[in-house]
Amino acid sequence: MQYTDIIIAPVLTEKSNEMREQRKYVFKVDSRSTKVQIKEAVRKLFNVKVLSCAVVNVDGKMRRVRYRAGKTSSWKKAIVTLADGESIKVFEGA
């Protein structure tokens, strides 16, 4: 897998924005990727030092479309902690 295939998109929510103050960044990642692959991808793509990586499998939610019940897709979320003084400029607006 390529590094660009592992990191799909950043997760921008109120909670993830508050976590950035603690140098924690949240990404939607490929469901087949491992913690080691995610750490390496963030290190290579953003040129930062990664301390740790936590991974959460997010289950899809039940939704209704007209009169039928359906389910949204499940996905994988990675919470990456960076070293002191490190930040990802894309999140900071630079």
PDB file of N, CA and C in Angstrom, residues 1-83:
ATOM      1  N   MET A   1       0.831  -1.184   0.000  1.00  0.00           N
ATOM      2  CA  MET A   1       0.000   0.000   0.000  1.00  0.00           C
ATOM      3  C   MET A   1       0.877   1.249   0.000  1.00  0.00           C
ATOM      4  N   GLN A   2       0.480   2.241  -0.758  1.00  0.00           N
ATOM      5  CA  GLN A   2       1.187   3.513  -0.790  1.00  0.00           C
ATOM      6  C   GLN A   2       0.772   4.347   0.425  1.00  0.00           C
ATOM      7  N   TYR A   3       1.634   5.294   0.808  1.00  0.00           N
ATOM      8  CA  TYR A   3       1.328   6.154   1.957  1.00  0.00           C
ATOM      9  C   TYR A   3       0.082   6.988   1.705  1.00  0.00           C
ATOM     10  N   THR A   4      -0.111   7.415   0.458  1.00  0.00           N
ATOM     11  CA  THR A   4      -1.283   8.225   0.137  1.00  0.00           C
ATOM     12  C   THR A   4      -2.567   7.407   0.162  1.00  0.00           C
ATOM     13  N   ASP A   5      -2.468   6.089   0.061  1.00  0.00           N
ATOM     14  CA  ASP A   5      -3.647   5.225   0.129  1.00  0.00           C
ATOM     15  C   ASP A   5      -4.054   4.942   1.567  1.00  0.00           C
ATOM     16  N   ILE A   6      -3.128   5.030   2.493  1.00  0.00           N
ATOM     17  CA  ILE A   6      -3.419   4.722   3.899  1.00  0.00           C
ATOM     18  C   ILE A   6      -4.216   5.848   4.544  1.00  0.00           C
ATOM     19  N   ILE A   7      -3.762   7.095   4.396  1.00  0.00           N
ATOM     20  CA  ILE A   7      -4.457   8.252   4.968  1.00  0.00           C
ATOM     21  C   ILE A   7      -5.515   8.700   3.967  1.00  0.00           C
ATOM     22  N   ILE A   8      -6.790   8.583   4.338  1.00  0.00           N
ATOM     23  CA  ILE A   8      -7.872   8.944   3.417  1.00  0.00           C
ATOM     24  C   ILE A   8      -8.245  10.418   3.569  1.00  0.00           C
ATOM     25  N   ALA A   9      -8.520  10.858   4.807  1.00  0.00           N
ATOM     26  CA  ALA A   9      -8.943  12.246   5.025  1.00  0.00           C
ATOM     27  C   ALA A   9      -8.778  12.607   6.495  1.00  0.00           C
ATOM     28  N   PRO A  10      -8.592  13.900   6.778  1.00  0.00           N
ATOM     29  CA  PRO A  10      -8.597  14.320   8.190  1.00  0.00           C
ATOM     30  C   PRO A  10     -10.031  14.355   8.712  1.00  0.00           C
ATOM     31  N   VAL A  11     -10.180  14.130  10.001  1.00  0.00           N
ATOM     32  CA  VAL A  11     -11.492  14.208  10.641  1.00  0.00           C
ATOM     33  C   VAL A  11     -11.555  15.556  11.338  1.00  0.00           C
ATOM     34  N   LEU A  12     -12.454  16.428  10.886  1.00  0.00           N
ATOM     35  CA  LEU A  12     -12.559  17.777  11.434  1.00  0.00           C
ATOM     36  C   LEU A  12     -13.882  17.925  12.176  1.00  0.00           C
ATOM     37  N   THR A  13     -13.830  17.710  13.473  1.00  0.00           N
ATOM     38  CA  THR A  13     -14.989  17.872  14.342  1.00  0.00           C
ATOM     39  C   THR A  13     -14.578  18.752  15.511  1.00  0.00           C
ATOM     40  N   GLU A  14     -15.532  19.124  16.341  1.00  0.00           N
ATOM     41  CA  GLU A  14     -15.205  19.942  17.517  1.00  0.00           C
ATOM     42  C   GLU A  14     -14.235  19.214  18.440  1.00  0.00           C
ATOM     43  N   LYS A  15     -14.490  17.938  18.661  1.00  0.00           N
ATOM     44  CA  LYS A  15     -13.639  17.168  19.554  1.00  0.00           C
ATOM     45  C   LYS A  15     -12.224  17.018  18.989  1.00  0.00           C
ATOM     46  N   SER A  16     -12.108  16.754  17.678  1.00  0.00           N
ATOM     47  CA  SER A  16     -10.774  16.596  17.089  1.00  0.00           C
ATOM     48  C   SER A  16     -10.031  17.932  17.048  1.00  0.00           C
ATOM     49  N   ASN A  17     -10.747  19.037  16.906  1.00  0.00           N
ATOM     50  CA  ASN A  17     -10.102  20.348  16.946  1.00  0.00           C
ATOM     51  C   ASN A  17      -9.560  20.660  18.333  1.00  0.00           C
ATOM     52  N   GLU A  18     -10.257  20.247  19.379  1.00  0.00           N
ATOM     53  CA  GLU A  18      -9.767  20.432  20.743  1.00  0.00           C
ATOM     54  C   GLU A  18      -8.572  19.531  21.023  1.00  0.00           C
ATOM     55  N   MET A  19      -8.527  18.360  20.406  1.00  0.00           N
ATOM     56  CA  MET A  19      -7.420  17.428  20.610  1.00  0.00           C
ATOM     57  C   MET A  19      -6.126  17.946  19.977  1.00  0.00           C
ATOM     58  N   ARG A  20      -6.233  18.816  18.985  1.00  0.00           N
ATOM     59  CA  ARG A  20      -5.028  19.367  18.344  1.00  0.00           C
ATOM     60  C   ARG A  20      -4.184  20.169  19.328  1.00  0.00           C
ATOM     61  N   GLU A  21      -4.797  20.767  20.341  1.00  0.00           N
ATOM     62  CA  GLU A  21      -4.049  21.506  21.353  1.00  0.00           C
ATOM     63  C   GLU A  21      -3.141  20.572  22.144  1.00  0.00           C
ATOM     64  N   GLN A  22      -3.476  19.284  22.189  1.00  0.00           N
ATOM     65  CA  GLN A  22      -2.663  18.287  22.879  1.00  0.00           C
ATOM     66  C   GLN A  22      -1.749  17.558  21.889  1.00  0.00           C
ATOM     67  N   ARG A  23      -1.585  18.099  20.689  1.00  0.00           N
ATOM     68  CA  ARG A  23      -0.770  17.536  19.611  1.00  0.00           C
ATOM     69  C   ARG A  23      -1.291  16.195  19.125  1.00  0.00           C
ATOM     70  N   LYS A  24      -2.627  16.008  19.163  1.00  0.00           N
ATOM     71  CA  LYS A  24      -3.251  14.783  18.661  1.00  0.00           C
ATOM     72  C   LYS A  24      -4.057  15.133  17.417  1.00  0.00           C
ATOM     73  N   TYR A  25      -3.831  14.391  16.345  1.00  0.00           N
ATOM     74  CA  TYR A  25      -4.502  14.628  15.078  1.00  0.00           C
ATOM     75  C   TYR A  25      -5.284  13.378  14.695  1.00  0.00           C
ATOM     76  N   VAL A  26      -6.479  13.577  14.130  1.00  0.00           N
ATOM     77  CA  VAL A  26      -7.380  12.471  13.832  1.00  0.00           C
ATOM     78  C   VAL A  26      -7.521  12.338  12.317  1.00  0.00           C
ATOM     79  N   PHE A  27      -7.395  11.102  11.829  1.00  0.00           N
ATOM     80  CA  PHE A  27      -7.492  10.821  10.400  1.00  0.00           C
ATOM     81  C   PHE A  27      -8.432   9.655  10.154  1.00  0.00           C
ATOM     82  N   LYS A  28      -9.120   9.682   9.018  1.00  0.00           N
ATOM     83  CA  LYS A  28      -9.841   8.526   8.520  1.00  0.00           C
ATOM     84  C   LYS A  28      -8.829   7.741   7.699  1.00  0.00           C
ATOM     85  N   VAL A  29      -8.655   6.458   8.013  1.00  0.00           N
ATOM     86  CA  VAL A  29      -7.618   5.658   7.368  1.00  0.00           C
ATOM     87  C   VAL A  29      -8.221   4.418   6.716  1.00  0.00           C
ATOM     88  N   ASP A  30      -7.428   3.780   5.877  1.00  0.00           N
ATOM     89  CA  ASP A  30      -7.839   2.544   5.208  1.00  0.00           C
ATOM     90  C   ASP A  30      -8.072   1.462   6.258  1.00  0.00           C
ATOM     91  N   SER A  31      -9.121   0.688   6.096  1.00  0.00           N
ATOM     92  CA  SER A  31      -9.492  -0.293   7.113  1.00  0.00           C
ATOM     93  C   SER A  31      -8.502  -1.452   7.205  1.00  0.00           C
ATOM     94  N   ARG A  32      -7.661  -1.646   6.188  1.00  0.00           N
ATOM     95  CA  ARG A  32      -6.687  -2.739   6.205  1.00  0.00           C
ATOM     96  C   ARG A  32      -5.341  -2.322   6.783  1.00  0.00           C
ATOM     97  N   SER A  33      -5.161  -1.049   7.098  1.00  0.00           N
ATOM     98  CA  SER A  33      -3.860  -0.559   7.556  1.00  0.00           C
ATOM     99  C   SER A  33      -3.648  -0.855   9.038  1.00  0.00           C
ATOM    100  N   THR A  34      -2.363  -0.952   9.426  1.00  0.00           N
ATOM    101  CA  THR A  34      -1.987  -1.222  10.803  1.00  0.00           C
ATOM    102  C   THR A  34      -1.450   0.051  11.449  1.00  0.00           C
ATOM    103  N   LYS A  35      -1.217  -0.003  12.769  1.00  0.00           N
ATOM    104  CA  LYS A  35      -0.680   1.156  13.483  1.00  0.00           C
ATOM    105  C   LYS A  35       0.690   1.552  12.948  1.00  0.00           C
ATOM    106  N   VAL A  36       1.530   0.586  12.672  1.00  0.00           N
ATOM    107  CA  VAL A  36       2.875   0.861  12.180  1.00  0.00           C
ATOM    108  C   VAL A  36       2.811   1.542  10.813  1.00  0.00           C
ATOM    109  N   GLN A  37       1.942   1.062   9.935  1.00  0.00           N
ATOM    110  CA  GLN A  37       1.787   1.668   8.614  1.00  0.00           C
ATOM    111  C   GLN A  37       1.248   3.092   8.717  1.00  0.00           C
ATOM    112  N   ILE A  38       0.316   3.330   9.630  1.00  0.00           N
ATOM    113  CA  ILE A  38      -0.263   4.665   9.804  1.00  0.00           C
ATOM    114  C   ILE A  38       0.798   5.632  10.320  1.00  0.00           C
ATOM    115  N   LYS A  39       1.584   5.209  11.320  1.00  0.00           N
ATOM    116  CA  LYS A  39       2.645   6.064  11.860  1.00  0.00           C
ATOM    117  C   LYS A  39       3.650   6.425  10.768  1.00  0.00           C
ATOM    118  N   GLU A  40       4.041   5.465   9.972  1.00  0.00           N
ATOM    119  CA  GLU A  40       5.011   5.696   8.906  1.00  0.00           C
ATOM    120  C   GLU A  40       4.439   6.625   7.832  1.00  0.00           C
ATOM    121  N   ALA A  41       3.158   6.450   7.506  1.00  0.00           N
ATOM    122  CA  ALA A  41       2.524   7.296   6.489  1.00  0.00           C
ATOM    123  C   ALA A  41       2.452   8.748   6.943  1.00  0.00           C
ATOM    124  N   VAL A  42       2.082   8.989   8.202  1.00  0.00           N
ATOM    125  CA  VAL A  42       2.007  10.358   8.728  1.00  0.00           C
ATOM    126  C   VAL A  42       3.395  10.970   8.772  1.00  0.00           C
ATOM    127  N   ARG A  43       4.391  10.182   9.185  1.00  0.00           N
ATOM    128  CA  ARG A  43       5.764  10.669   9.246  1.00  0.00           C
ATOM    129  C   ARG A  43       6.273  11.076   7.865  1.00  0.00           C
ATOM    130  N   LYS A  44       6.004  10.269   6.864  1.00  0.00           N
ATOM    131  CA  LYS A  44       6.495  10.555   5.507  1.00  0.00           C
ATOM    132  C   LYS A  44       5.713  11.687   4.833  1.00  0.00           C
ATOM    133  N   LEU A  45       4.382  11.683   4.970  1.00  0.00           N
ATOM    134  CA  LEU A  45       3.552  12.665   4.263  1.00  0.00           C
ATOM    135  C   LEU A  45       3.679  14.069   4.843  1.00  0.00           C
ATOM    136  N   PHE A  46       3.771  14.183   6.173  1.00  0.00           N
ATOM    137  CA  PHE A  46       3.750  15.495   6.816  1.00  0.00           C
ATOM    138  C   PHE A  46       5.099  15.897   7.414  1.00  0.00           C
ATOM    139  N   ASN A  47       6.093  15.008   7.334  1.00  0.00           N
ATOM    140  CA  ASN A  47       7.446  15.296   7.799  1.00  0.00           C
ATOM    141  C   ASN A  47       7.463  15.706   9.281  1.00  0.00           C
ATOM    142  N   VAL A  48       6.843  14.866  10.122  1.00  0.00           N
ATOM    143  CA  VAL A  48       6.780  15.108  11.561  1.00  0.00           C
ATOM    144  C   VAL A  48       7.207  13.844  12.300  1.00  0.00           C
ATOM    145  N   LYS A  49       7.510  13.995  13.598  1.00  0.00           N
ATOM    146  CA  LYS A  49       7.872  12.844  14.422  1.00  0.00           C
ATOM    147  C   LYS A  49       6.632  12.372  15.180  1.00  0.00           C
ATOM    148  N   VAL A  50       6.265  11.109  14.982  1.00  0.00           N
ATOM    149  CA  VAL A  50       5.064  10.538  15.584  1.00  0.00           C
ATOM    150  C   VAL A  50       5.458   9.755  16.829  1.00  0.00           C
ATOM    151  N   LEU A  51       4.798  10.062  17.960  1.00  0.00           N
ATOM    152  CA  LEU A  51       5.061   9.340  19.205  1.00  0.00           C
ATOM    153  C   LEU A  51       4.214   8.083  19.318  1.00  0.00           C
ATOM    154  N   SER A  52       2.906   8.214  19.065  1.00  0.00           N
ATOM    155  CA  SER A  52       2.027   7.060  19.214  1.00  0.00           C
ATOM    156  C   SER A  52       0.847   7.157  18.260  1.00  0.00           C
ATOM    157  N   CYS A  53       0.154   6.038  18.144  1.00  0.00           N
ATOM    158  CA  CYS A  53      -1.008   5.969  17.258  1.00  0.00           C
ATOM    159  C   CYS A  53      -2.058   5.072  17.911  1.00  0.00           C
ATOM    160  N   ALA A  54      -3.267   5.568  18.031  1.00  0.00           N
ATOM    161  CA  ALA A  54      -4.388   4.779  18.545  1.00  0.00           C
ATOM    162  C   ALA A  54      -5.379   4.591  17.400  1.00  0.00           C
ATOM    163  N   VAL A  55      -5.941   3.394  17.299  1.00  0.00           N
ATOM    164  CA  VAL A  55      -6.830   3.075  16.183  1.00  0.00           C
ATOM    165  C   VAL A  55      -8.193   2.663  16.725  1.00  0.00           C
ATOM    166  N   VAL A  56      -9.261   3.169  16.098  1.00  0.00           N
ATOM    167  CA  VAL A  56     -10.626   2.851  16.496  1.00  0.00           C
ATOM    168  C   VAL A  56     -11.411   2.427  15.262  1.00  0.00           C
ATOM    169  N   ASN A  57     -12.096   1.281  15.347  1.00  0.00           N
ATOM    170  CA  ASN A  57     -12.996   0.870  14.284  1.00  0.00           C
ATOM    171  C   ASN A  57     -14.378   1.438  14.598  1.00  0.00           C
ATOM    172  N   VAL A  58     -14.870   2.320  13.722  1.00  0.00           N
ATOM    173  CA  VAL A  58     -16.144   2.994  13.940  1.00  0.00           C
ATOM    174  C   VAL A  58     -17.229   2.236  13.176  1.00  0.00           C
ATOM    175  N   ASP A  59     -18.221   1.734  13.902  1.00  0.00           N
ATOM    176  CA  ASP A  59     -19.319   1.017  13.265  1.00  0.00           C
ATOM    177  C   ASP A  59     -20.253   1.975  12.546  1.00  0.00           C
ATOM    178  N   GLY A  60     -20.853   1.503  11.474  1.00  0.00           N
ATOM    179  CA  GLY A  60     -21.834   2.301  10.748  1.00  0.00           C
ATOM    180  C   GLY A  60     -23.106   2.465  11.561  1.00  0.00           C
ATOM    181  N   LYS A  61     -23.841   3.537  11.287  1.00  0.00           N
ATOM    182  CA  LYS A  61     -25.067   3.817  12.025  1.00  0.00           C
ATOM    183  C   LYS A  61     -26.280   3.382  11.207  1.00  0.00           C
ATOM    184  N   MET A  62     -27.335   3.017  11.918  1.00  0.00           N
ATOM    185  CA  MET A  62     -28.592   2.688  11.247  1.00  0.00           C
ATOM    186  C   MET A  62     -29.261   3.981  10.803  1.00  0.00           C
ATOM    187  N   ARG A  63     -29.692   4.032   9.567  1.00  0.00           N
ATOM    188  CA  ARG A  63     -30.373   5.200   9.012  1.00  0.00           C
ATOM    189  C   ARG A  63     -31.615   4.730   8.264  1.00  0.00           C
ATOM    190  N   ARG A  64     -32.570   5.627   8.137  1.00  0.00           N
ATOM    191  CA  ARG A  64     -33.775   5.311   7.369  1.00  0.00           C
ATOM    192  C   ARG A  64     -33.773   6.131   6.089  1.00  0.00           C
ATOM    193  N   VAL A  65     -34.120   5.491   4.998  1.00  0.00           N
ATOM    194  CA  VAL A  65     -34.305   6.169   3.727  1.00  0.00           C
ATOM    195  C   VAL A  65     -35.727   5.848   3.295  1.00  0.00           C
ATOM    196  N   ARG A  66     -36.563   6.849   3.337  1.00  0.00           N
ATOM    197  CA  ARG A  66     -38.006   6.689   3.121  1.00  0.00           C
ATOM    198  C   ARG A  66     -38.563   5.669   4.098  1.00  0.00           C
ATOM    199  N   TYR A  67     -39.003   4.537   3.615  1.00  0.00           N
ATOM    200  CA  TYR A  67     -39.625   3.548   4.491  1.00  0.00           C
ATOM    201  C   TYR A  67     -38.716   2.345   4.744  1.00  0.00           C
ATOM    202  N   ARG A  68     -37.477   2.397   4.294  1.00  0.00           N
ATOM    203  CA  ARG A  68     -36.563   1.276   4.465  1.00  0.00           C
ATOM    204  C   ARG A  68     -35.444   1.630   5.438  1.00  0.00           C
ATOM    205  N   ALA A  69     -35.013   0.643   6.172  1.00  0.00           N
ATOM    206  CA  ALA A  69     -33.874   0.834   7.079  1.00  0.00           C
ATOM    207  C   ALA A  69     -32.597   0.499   6.324  1.00  0.00           C
ATOM    208  N   GLY A  70     -31.543   1.259   6.591  1.00  0.00           N
ATOM    209  CA  GLY A  70     -30.250   1.015   5.971  1.00  0.00           C
ATOM    210  C   GLY A  70     -29.156   1.247   6.987  1.00  0.00           C
ATOM    211  N   LYS A  71     -27.928   1.133   6.549  1.00  0.00           N
ATOM    212  CA  LYS A  71     -26.804   1.306   7.446  1.00  0.00           C
ATOM    213  C   LYS A  71     -25.688   2.024   6.697  1.00  0.00           C
ATOM    214  N   THR A  72     -25.053   3.009   7.369  1.00  0.00           N
ATOM    215  CA  THR A  72     -23.914   3.690   6.763  1.00  0.00           C
ATOM    216  C   THR A  72     -22.680   2.786   6.864  1.00  0.00           C
ATOM    217  N   SER A  73     -21.671   3.077   6.098  1.00  0.00           N
ATOM    218  CA  SER A  73     -20.469   2.254   6.060  1.00  0.00           C
ATOM    219  C   SER A  73     -19.671   2.382   7.351  1.00  0.00           C
ATOM    220  N   SER A  74     -19.043   1.294   7.743  1.00  0.00           N
ATOM    221  CA  SER A  74     -18.109   1.317   8.864  1.00  0.00           C
ATOM    222  C   SER A  74     -16.767   1.835   8.361  1.00  0.00           C
ATOM    223  N   TRP A  75     -15.979   2.429   9.269  1.00  0.00           N
ATOM    224  CA  TRP A  75     -14.685   2.983   8.868  1.00  0.00           C
ATOM    225  C   TRP A  75     -13.706   2.931  10.017  1.00  0.00           C
ATOM    226  N   LYS A  76     -12.437   3.219   9.720  1.00  0.00           N
ATOM    227  CA  LYS A  76     -11.376   3.150  10.712  1.00  0.00           C
ATOM    228  C   LYS A  76     -10.816   4.540  10.963  1.00  0.00           C
ATOM    229  N   LYS A  77     -10.629   4.866  12.247  1.00  0.00           N
ATOM    230  CA  LYS A  77     -10.139   6.181  12.653  1.00  0.00           C
ATOM    231  C   LYS A  77      -8.821   6.008  13.394  1.00  0.00           C
ATOM    232  N   ALA A  78      -7.855   6.883  13.076  1.00  0.00           N
ATOM    233  CA  ALA A  78      -6.557   6.845  13.746  1.00  0.00           C
ATOM    234  C   ALA A  78      -6.319   8.167  14.463  1.00  0.00           C
ATOM    235  N   ILE A  79      -5.901   8.094  15.719  1.00  0.00           N
ATOM    236  CA  ILE A  79      -5.548   9.271  16.506  1.00  0.00           C
ATOM    237  C   ILE A  79      -4.033   9.240  16.686  1.00  0.00           C
ATOM    238  N   VAL A  80      -3.352  10.201  16.069  1.00  0.00           N
ATOM    239  CA  VAL A  80      -1.895  10.221  16.029  1.00  0.00           C
ATOM    240  C   VAL A  80      -1.393  11.319  16.958  1.00  0.00           C
ATOM    241  N   THR A  81      -0.467  10.971  17.866  1.00  0.00           N
ATOM    242  CA  THR A  81       0.139  11.925  18.782  1.00  0.00           C
ATOM    243  C   THR A  81       1.528  12.280  18.269  1.00  0.00           C
ATOM    244  N   LEU A  82       1.816  13.587  18.183  1.00  0.00           N
ATOM    245  CA  LEU A  82       3.104  14.062  17.687  1.00  0.00           C
ATOM    246  C   LEU A  82       4.011  14.452  18.844  1.00  0.00           C
ATOM    247  N   ALA A  83       5.303  14.566  18.551  1.00  0.00           N
ATOM    248  CA  ALA A  83       6.300  14.951  19.545  1.00  0.00           C
ATOM    249  C   ALA A  83       6.148  16.430  19.895  1.00  0.00           C
TER     250      ALA A  83
END
